[in-house]
Coordinates of C-alpha atoms in Angstrom, one line a residue:
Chain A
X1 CA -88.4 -21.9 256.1
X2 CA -90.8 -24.0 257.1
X3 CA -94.6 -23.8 255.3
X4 CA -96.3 -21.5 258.3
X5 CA -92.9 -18.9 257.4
X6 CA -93.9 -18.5 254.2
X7 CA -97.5 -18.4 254.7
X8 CA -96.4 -15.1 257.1
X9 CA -94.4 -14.0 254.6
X10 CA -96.8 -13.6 251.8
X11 CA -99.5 -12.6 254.1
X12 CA -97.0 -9.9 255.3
X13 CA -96.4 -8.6 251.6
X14 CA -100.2 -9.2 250.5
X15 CA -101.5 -6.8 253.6
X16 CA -99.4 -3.8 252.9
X17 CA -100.8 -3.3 249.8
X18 CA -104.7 -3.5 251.2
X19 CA -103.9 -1.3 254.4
X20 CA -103.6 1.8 252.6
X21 CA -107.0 0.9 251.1
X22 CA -108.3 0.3 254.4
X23 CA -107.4 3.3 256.0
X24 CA -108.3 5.6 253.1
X25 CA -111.8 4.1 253.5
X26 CA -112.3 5.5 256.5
X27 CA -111.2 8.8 256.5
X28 CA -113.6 10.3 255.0
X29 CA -114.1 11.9 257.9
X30 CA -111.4 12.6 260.2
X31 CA -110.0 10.6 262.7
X32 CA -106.4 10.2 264.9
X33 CA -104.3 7.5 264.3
X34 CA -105.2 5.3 267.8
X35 CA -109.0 5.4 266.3
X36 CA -107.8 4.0 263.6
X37 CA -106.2 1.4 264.7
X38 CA -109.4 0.1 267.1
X39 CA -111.7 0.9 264.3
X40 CA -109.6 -1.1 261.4
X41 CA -109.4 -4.1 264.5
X42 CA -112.5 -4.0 264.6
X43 CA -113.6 -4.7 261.1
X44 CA -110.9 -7.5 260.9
X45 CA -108.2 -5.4 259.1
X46 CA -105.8 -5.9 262.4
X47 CA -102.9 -3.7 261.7
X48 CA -100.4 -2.0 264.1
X49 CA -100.1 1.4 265.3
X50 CA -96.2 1.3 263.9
X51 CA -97.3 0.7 260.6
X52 CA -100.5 2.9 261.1
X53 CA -98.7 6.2 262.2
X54 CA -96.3 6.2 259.9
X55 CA -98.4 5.6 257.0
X56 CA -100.6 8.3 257.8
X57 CA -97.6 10.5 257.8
X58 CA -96.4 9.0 254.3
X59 CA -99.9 10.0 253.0
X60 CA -99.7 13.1 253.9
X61 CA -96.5 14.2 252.9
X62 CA -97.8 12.3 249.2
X63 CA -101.2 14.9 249.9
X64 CA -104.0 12.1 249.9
X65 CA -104.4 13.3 253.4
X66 CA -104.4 16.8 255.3
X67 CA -104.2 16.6 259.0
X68 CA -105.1 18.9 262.1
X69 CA -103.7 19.1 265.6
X70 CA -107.0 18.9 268.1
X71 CA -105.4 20.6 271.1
X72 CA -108.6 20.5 272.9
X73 CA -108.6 17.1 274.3
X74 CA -106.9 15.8 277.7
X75 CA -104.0 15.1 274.6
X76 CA -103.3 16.6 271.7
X77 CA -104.3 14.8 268.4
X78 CA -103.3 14.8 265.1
X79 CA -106.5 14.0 262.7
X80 CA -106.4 13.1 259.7
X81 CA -108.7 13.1 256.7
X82 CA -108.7 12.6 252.7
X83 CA -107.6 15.6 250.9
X84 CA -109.3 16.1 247.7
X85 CA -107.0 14.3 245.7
X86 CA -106.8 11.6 248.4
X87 CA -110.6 10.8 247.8
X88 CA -110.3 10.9 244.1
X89 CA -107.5 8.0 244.7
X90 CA -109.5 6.0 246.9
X91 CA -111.9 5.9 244.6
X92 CA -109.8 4.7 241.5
X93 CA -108.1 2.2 244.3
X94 CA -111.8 0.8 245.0
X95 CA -112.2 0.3 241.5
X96 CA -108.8 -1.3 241.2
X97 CA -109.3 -3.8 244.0
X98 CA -112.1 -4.9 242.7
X99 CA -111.3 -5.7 239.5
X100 CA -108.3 -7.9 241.3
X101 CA -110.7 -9.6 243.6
X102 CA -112.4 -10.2 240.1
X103 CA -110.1 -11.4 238.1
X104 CA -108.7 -13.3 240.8
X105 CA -111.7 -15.2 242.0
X106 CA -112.0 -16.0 238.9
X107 CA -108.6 -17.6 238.7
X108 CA -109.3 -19.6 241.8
X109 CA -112.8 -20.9 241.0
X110 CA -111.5 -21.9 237.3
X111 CA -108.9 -23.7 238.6
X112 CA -110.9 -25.4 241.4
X113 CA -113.2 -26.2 238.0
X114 CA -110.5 -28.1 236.6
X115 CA -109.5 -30.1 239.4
X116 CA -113.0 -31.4 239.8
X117 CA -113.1 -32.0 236.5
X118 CA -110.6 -34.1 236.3
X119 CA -111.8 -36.1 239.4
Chain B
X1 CA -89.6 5.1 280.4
X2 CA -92.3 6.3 278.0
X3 CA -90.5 9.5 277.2
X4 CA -87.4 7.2 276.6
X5 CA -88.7 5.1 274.2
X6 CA -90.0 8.9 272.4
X7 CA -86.3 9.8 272.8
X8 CA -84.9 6.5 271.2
X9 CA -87.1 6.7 268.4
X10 CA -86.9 10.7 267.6
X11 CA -82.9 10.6 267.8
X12 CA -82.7 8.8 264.8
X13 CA -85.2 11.1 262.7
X14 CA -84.7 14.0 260.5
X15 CA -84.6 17.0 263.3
X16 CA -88.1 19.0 261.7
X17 CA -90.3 15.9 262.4
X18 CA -88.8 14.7 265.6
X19 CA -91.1 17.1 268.0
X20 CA -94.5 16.3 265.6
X21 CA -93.7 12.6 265.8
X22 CA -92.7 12.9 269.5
X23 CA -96.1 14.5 270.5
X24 CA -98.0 12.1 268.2
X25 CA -96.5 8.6 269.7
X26 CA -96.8 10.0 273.3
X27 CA -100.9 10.4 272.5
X28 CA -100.4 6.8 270.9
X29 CA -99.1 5.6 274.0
X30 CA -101.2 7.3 275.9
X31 CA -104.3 5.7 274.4
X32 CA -102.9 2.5 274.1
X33 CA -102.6 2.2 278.1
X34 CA -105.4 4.2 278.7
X35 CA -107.5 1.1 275.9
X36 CA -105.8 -1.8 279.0
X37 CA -106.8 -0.3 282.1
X38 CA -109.0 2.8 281.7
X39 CA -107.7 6.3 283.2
X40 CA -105.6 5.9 286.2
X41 CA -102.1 5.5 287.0
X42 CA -100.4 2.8 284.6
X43 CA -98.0 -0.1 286.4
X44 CA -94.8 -0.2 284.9
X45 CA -95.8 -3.6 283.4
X46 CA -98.6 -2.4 281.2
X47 CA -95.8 0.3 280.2
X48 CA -93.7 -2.3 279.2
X49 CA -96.5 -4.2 277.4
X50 CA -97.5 -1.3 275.0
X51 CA -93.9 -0.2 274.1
X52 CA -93.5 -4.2 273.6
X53 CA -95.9 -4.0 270.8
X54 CA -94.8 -1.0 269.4
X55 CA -91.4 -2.8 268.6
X56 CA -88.4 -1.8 269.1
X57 CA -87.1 2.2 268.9
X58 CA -84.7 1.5 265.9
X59 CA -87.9 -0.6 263.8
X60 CA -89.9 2.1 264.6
X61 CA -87.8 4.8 263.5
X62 CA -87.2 2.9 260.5
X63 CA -90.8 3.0 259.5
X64 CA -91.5 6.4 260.0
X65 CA -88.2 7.3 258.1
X66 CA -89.1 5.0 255.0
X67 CA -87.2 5.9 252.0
X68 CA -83.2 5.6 251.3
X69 CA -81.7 3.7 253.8
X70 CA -78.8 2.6 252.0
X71 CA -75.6 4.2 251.3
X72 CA -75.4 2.8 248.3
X73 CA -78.0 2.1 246.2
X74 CA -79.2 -1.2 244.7
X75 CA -78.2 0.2 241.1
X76 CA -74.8 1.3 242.2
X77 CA -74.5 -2.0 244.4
X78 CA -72.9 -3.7 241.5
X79 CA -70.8 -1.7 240.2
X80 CA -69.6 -1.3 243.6
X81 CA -68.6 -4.7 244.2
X82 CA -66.8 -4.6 240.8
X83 CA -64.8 -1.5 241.3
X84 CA -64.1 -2.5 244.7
X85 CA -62.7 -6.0 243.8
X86 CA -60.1 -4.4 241.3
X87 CA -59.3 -1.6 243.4
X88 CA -58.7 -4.3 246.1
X89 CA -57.1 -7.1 244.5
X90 CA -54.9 -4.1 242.4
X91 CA -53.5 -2.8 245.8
X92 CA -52.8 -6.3 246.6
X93 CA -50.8 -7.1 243.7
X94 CA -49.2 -3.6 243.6
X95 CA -48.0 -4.0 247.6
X96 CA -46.8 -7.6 246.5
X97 CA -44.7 -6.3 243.4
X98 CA -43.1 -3.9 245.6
X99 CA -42.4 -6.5 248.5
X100 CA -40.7 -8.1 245.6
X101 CA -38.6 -5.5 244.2
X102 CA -37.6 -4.3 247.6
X103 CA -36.6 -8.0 248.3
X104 CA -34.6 -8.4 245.3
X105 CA -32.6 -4.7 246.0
X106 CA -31.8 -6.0 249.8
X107 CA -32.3 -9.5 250.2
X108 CA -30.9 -9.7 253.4
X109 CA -33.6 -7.5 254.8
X110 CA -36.6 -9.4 253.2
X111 CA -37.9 -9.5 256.5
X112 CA -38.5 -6.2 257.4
X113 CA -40.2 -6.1 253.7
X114 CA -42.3 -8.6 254.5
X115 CA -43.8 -6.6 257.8
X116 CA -44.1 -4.1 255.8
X117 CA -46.0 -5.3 253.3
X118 CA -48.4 -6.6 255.7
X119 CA -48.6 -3.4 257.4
X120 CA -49.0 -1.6 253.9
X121 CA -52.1 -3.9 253.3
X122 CA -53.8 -3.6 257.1
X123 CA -53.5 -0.1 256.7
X124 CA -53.9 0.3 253.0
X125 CA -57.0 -1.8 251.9
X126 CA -59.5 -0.4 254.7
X127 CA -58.4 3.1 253.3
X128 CA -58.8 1.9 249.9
X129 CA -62.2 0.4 250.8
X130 CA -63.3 3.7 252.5
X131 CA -62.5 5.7 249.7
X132 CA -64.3 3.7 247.1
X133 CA -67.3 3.2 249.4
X134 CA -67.0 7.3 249.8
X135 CA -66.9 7.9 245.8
X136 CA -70.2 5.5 245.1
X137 CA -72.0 7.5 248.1
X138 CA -71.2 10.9 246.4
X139 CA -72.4 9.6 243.1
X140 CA -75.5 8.0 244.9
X141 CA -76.5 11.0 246.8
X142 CA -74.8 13.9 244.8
X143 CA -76.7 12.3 242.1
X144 CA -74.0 13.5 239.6
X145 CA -75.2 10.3 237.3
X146 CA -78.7 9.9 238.1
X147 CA -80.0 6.3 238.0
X148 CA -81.6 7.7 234.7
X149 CA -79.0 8.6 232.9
X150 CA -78.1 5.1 232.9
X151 CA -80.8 3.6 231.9
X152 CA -81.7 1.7 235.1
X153 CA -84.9 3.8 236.5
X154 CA -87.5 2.5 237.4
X155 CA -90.4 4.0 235.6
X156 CA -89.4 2.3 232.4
X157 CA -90.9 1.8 229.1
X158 CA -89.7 -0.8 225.8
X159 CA -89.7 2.7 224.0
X160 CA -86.6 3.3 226.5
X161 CA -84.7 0.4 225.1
X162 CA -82.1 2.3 223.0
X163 CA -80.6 0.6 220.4
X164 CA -78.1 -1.6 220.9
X165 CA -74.8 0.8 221.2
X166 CA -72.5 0.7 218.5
X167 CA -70.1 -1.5 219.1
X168 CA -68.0 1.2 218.9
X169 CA -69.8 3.7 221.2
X170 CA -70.3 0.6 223.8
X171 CA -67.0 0.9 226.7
X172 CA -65.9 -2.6 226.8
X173 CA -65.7 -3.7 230.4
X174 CA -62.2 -4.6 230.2
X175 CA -61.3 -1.0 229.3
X176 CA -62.0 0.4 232.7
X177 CA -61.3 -2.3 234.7
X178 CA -57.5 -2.5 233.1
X179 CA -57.4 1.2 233.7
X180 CA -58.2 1.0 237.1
X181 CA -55.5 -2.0 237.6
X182 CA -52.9 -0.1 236.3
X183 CA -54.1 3.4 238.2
X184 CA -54.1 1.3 241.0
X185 CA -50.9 -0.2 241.2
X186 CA -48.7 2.8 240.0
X187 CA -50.1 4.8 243.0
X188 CA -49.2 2.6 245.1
X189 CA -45.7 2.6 243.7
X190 CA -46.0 6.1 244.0
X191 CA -47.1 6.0 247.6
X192 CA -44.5 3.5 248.8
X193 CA -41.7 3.7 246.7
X194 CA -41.1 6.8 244.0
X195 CA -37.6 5.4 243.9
X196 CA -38.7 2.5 241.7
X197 CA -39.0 4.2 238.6
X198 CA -35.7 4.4 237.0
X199 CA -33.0 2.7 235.6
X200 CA -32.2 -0.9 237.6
X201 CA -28.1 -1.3 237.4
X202 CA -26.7 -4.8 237.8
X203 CA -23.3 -5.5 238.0
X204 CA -22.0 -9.1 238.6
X205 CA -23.0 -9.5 241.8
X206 CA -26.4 -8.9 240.8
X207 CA -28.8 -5.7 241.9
X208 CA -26.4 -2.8 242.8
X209 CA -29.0 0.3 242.8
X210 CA -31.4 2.4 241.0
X211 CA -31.6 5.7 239.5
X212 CA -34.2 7.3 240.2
X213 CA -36.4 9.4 237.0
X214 CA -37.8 11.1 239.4
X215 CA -36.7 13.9 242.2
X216 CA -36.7 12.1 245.6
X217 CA -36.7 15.1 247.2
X218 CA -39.0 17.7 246.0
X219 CA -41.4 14.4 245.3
X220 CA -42.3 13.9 248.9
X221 CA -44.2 17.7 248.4
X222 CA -46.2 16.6 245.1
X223 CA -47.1 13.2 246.2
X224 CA -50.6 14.0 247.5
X225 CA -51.1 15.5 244.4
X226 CA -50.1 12.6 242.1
X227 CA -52.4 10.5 244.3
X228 CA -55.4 12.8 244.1
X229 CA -54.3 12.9 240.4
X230 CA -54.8 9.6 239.8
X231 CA -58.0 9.2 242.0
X232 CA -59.8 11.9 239.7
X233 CA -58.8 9.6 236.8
X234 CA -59.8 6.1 239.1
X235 CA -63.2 8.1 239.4
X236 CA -62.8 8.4 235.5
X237 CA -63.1 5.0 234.8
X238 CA -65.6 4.1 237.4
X239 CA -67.9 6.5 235.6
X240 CA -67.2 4.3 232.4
X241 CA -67.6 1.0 233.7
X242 CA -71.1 2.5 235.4
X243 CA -72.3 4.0 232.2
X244 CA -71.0 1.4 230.0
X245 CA -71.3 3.4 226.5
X246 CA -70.3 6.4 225.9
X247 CA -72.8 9.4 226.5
X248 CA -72.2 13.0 225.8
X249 CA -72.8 13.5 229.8
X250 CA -70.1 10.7 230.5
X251 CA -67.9 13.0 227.9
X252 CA -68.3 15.8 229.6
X253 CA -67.0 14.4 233.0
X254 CA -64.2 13.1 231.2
X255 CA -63.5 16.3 229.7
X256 CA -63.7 18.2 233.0
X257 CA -61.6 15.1 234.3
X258 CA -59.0 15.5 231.4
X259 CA -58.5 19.0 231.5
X260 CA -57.9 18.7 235.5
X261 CA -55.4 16.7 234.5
X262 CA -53.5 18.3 231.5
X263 CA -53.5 21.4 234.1
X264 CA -51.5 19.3 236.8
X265 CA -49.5 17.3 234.4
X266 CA -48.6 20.7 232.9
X267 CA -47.4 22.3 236.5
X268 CA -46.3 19.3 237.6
X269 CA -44.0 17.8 235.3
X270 CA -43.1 20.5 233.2
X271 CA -41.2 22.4 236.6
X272 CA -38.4 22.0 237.1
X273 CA -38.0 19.9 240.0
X274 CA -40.2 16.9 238.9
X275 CA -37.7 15.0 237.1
X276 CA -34.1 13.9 239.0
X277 CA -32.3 16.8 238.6
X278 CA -29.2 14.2 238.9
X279 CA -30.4 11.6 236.4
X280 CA -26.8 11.8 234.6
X281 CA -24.5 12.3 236.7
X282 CA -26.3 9.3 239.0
X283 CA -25.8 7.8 235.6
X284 CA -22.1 7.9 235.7
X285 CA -22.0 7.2 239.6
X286 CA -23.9 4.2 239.2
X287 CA -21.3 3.3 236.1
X288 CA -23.7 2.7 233.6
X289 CA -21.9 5.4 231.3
X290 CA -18.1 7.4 231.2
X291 CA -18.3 11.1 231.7
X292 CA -17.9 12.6 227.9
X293 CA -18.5 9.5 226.2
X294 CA -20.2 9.1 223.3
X295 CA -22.7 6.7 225.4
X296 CA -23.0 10.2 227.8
X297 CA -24.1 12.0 225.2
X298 CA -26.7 10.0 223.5
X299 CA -27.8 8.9 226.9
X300 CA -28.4 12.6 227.9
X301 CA -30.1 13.4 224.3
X302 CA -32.5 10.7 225.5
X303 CA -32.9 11.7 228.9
X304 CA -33.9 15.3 227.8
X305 CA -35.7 14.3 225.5
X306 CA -37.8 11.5 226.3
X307 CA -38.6 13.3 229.8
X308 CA -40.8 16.2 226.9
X309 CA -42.0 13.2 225.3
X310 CA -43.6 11.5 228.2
X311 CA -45.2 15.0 228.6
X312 CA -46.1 15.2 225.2
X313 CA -47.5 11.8 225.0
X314 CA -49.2 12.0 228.1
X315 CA -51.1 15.4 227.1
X316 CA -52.1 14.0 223.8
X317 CA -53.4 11.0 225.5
X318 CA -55.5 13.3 227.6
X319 CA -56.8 15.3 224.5
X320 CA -57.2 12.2 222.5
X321 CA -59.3 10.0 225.0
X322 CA -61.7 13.9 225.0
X323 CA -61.9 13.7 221.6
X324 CA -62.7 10.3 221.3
X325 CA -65.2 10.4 223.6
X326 CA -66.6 12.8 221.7
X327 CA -67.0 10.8 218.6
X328 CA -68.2 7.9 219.8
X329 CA -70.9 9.4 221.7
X330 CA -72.0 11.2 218.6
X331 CA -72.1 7.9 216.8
X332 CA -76.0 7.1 217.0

């Protein structure tokens, strides 16, 4: 595995965790899973629509989101928004994250500290 | 080709979600080409493009399946590979002993042993392998002996740790493991050769023949009963070498296990037809002993009664390994 590989990899295993936050945080009100995807692209958070849609569905069936078919459109939709327990979890997540993005900058700036220390 | 890809990726889903998921990735689909070229009729290329991105049917299903996509489960994995190197390398050993025996009654036909053997292990070790492979599944999904129950959940706290087992309610590896060696091997005697348990005669010449405990005939009828027999108690020791002390859950499938097996040993062996019928007068044939002899007698004193004996001994071995069980898994 060359350095780029591993880069990926971690990448791949730090993004999981922070999609679900990401797409918690913006279903507070509701949305289908395509709108999600352009909206998330949008604010930098690229993900795919094969790790979107089945998410949402694993969300659900955990009950941090209830969904609704919209059968008016040219297409039916399935929307999705936080249940009540879902918001209660996004906002103990929030809380969460940052205390990691805390304790890690932290971490990172010590260490930087250091190094110019010893310079 | 759209409602393909929907087909390729809702075949391998449970059947209540496949329509929901079906309807759902054909509006995902929808939008996605409708996001590349507006509305309008799409090209087969932009088709391809957007089912390109999605990844292939079989990823996809994967992801919207998640969970449990193993047969057997990273907890059982090891005990697995254990069981199914003894089993494996037992078989071997078992086939080879009987190659051996067969080749020193007939040595002219060592040959034909030989492809026999090699057919017996072909045929034999996939079987053997399926049939392990099918027990760990049933104790993976029949959750019969939950991860929990032996200590190797995942939730876990230091306030979990149990003590250290007694040494003497702790199952030595070995235990098992020689168990399932020896289970092993005398069913595949069993299976290929009943004739080998008896009395070997040689007269000068060497080997002449064999007679047989056991009643050829009527033998053939209980043989997939000995073999399921001794699969219940293979299963047995599995559980053992899985658990690795001695619980009062892992005492009562032995239990269970034991009494299965006093019943058959107790219809089994105790008829009539179980044991050679002929053992003494094969006895004489085979010249071993003179008709009315002194020799006769005692040798048919100890024919009928070593045959109780092995019953005997093998029914207090059942009880005794419940009962022992019992105790140790008491000890605290």
């Amino acid at each position: 595995m060359n350095e780029q590989e591993h880069i990926d990899k971690l990448m791949l295993e730090l993004r999981r965790g922070t999609i679900t936050i990401g797409v918690l945080s913006q279903l507070s009100s509701p949305q289908y899973g395509y709108s999600l995807v352009t909206m998330l692209n949008e604010k930098g958070v690229p993900v795919e629509p094969g790790t979107l849609y089945p998410l949402l569905r694993r969300l659900e069936k955990q009950g941090l989101l209830e969904s609704s078919w919209d059968t008016n459109e040219a297409r039916p939709r399935k929307y999705y928004v936080l249940s009540e327990m879902g918001k209660a979890v996004y906002e103990q997540l929030c809380k969460e994250w940052e205390g990691i993005v805390r304790s890690l900058d932290d971490l990172i700036h010590t260490r930087k500290d250091e190094e110019n220390g010893d310079d | 080709m759209i409602e393909r890809y929907i087909y390729a990726v809702t075949q391998k889903l449970p059947q209540n979600q496949r329509d929901d998921i079906a309807i759902e990735l054909r509006g995902l689909i929808e939008d996605m080409i409708e996001e590349r070229i507006g509305s309008g009729e799409a090209s087969n290329q932009v088709v391809e493009e957007v089912l390109l991105e999605l990844g292939s049917p079989r990823e996809m299903a994967n992801k919207y399946r998640g969970t449990k996509k193993y047969l057997i489960g990273p907890e059982l994995y090891d005990p697995f590979l254990i069981v199914l190197k003894i089993v494996l390398i037992s078989m071997s050993v078992g086939l080879g002993a009987v190659f051996v025996i067969q080749s020193i009654i007939t040595p002219p036909e060592i040959l034909d042993h030989f492809v026999k053997l090699i057919v017996a292990l072909v045929t034999g070790l996939p079987q053997a392998l399926g049939w392990v492979a099918l027990m760990f599944v049933l104790v993976e999904y029949g959750g019969g002996l939950k991860t929990k129950d032996l200590g190797l959940d995942k939730a876990w706290s230091p306030a979990m740790l149990t003590a250290i087992p007694d040494p003497k309610r702790r199952i030595k590896r070995s235990e098992p493991i020689i168990a399932i060696i020896f289970y092993v091997i005398i069913m595949v005697w069993f299976a290929f050769s009943s004739d080998f348990f008896g009395i070997y005669v040689f007269n000068d010449n060497g080997f002449k023949e064999v007679v047989p405990f056991l009643n050829e005939e009527a033998f053939s009828m209980y043989m997939p009963f000995v073999l399921l027999f001794f699969a219940t108690f293979i299963v047995k020791e599995c559980l053992k070498l899985i658990s690795g002390k001695w619980t009062m859950k892992l005492v009562g499938y032995t239990t269970v296990i034991n009494i299965l097996g006093i019943v058959v040993i107790f219809f089994l062996i105790t008829g009539d037809s179980f044991w050679n019928p002929e053992f003494m007068n094969d006895l004489v044939q085979a010249g071993v002993v003179a008709e009315g002899s002194e020799g006769y007698q005692i040798g048919e004193a100890i024919w009928r009664n070593s045959t109780r004996i092995t019953v005997a001994i093998l029914l207090i071995g059942l009880v005794w390994d419940i009962i022992d069980g019992w105790i140790k898994a008491r000890k605290k």
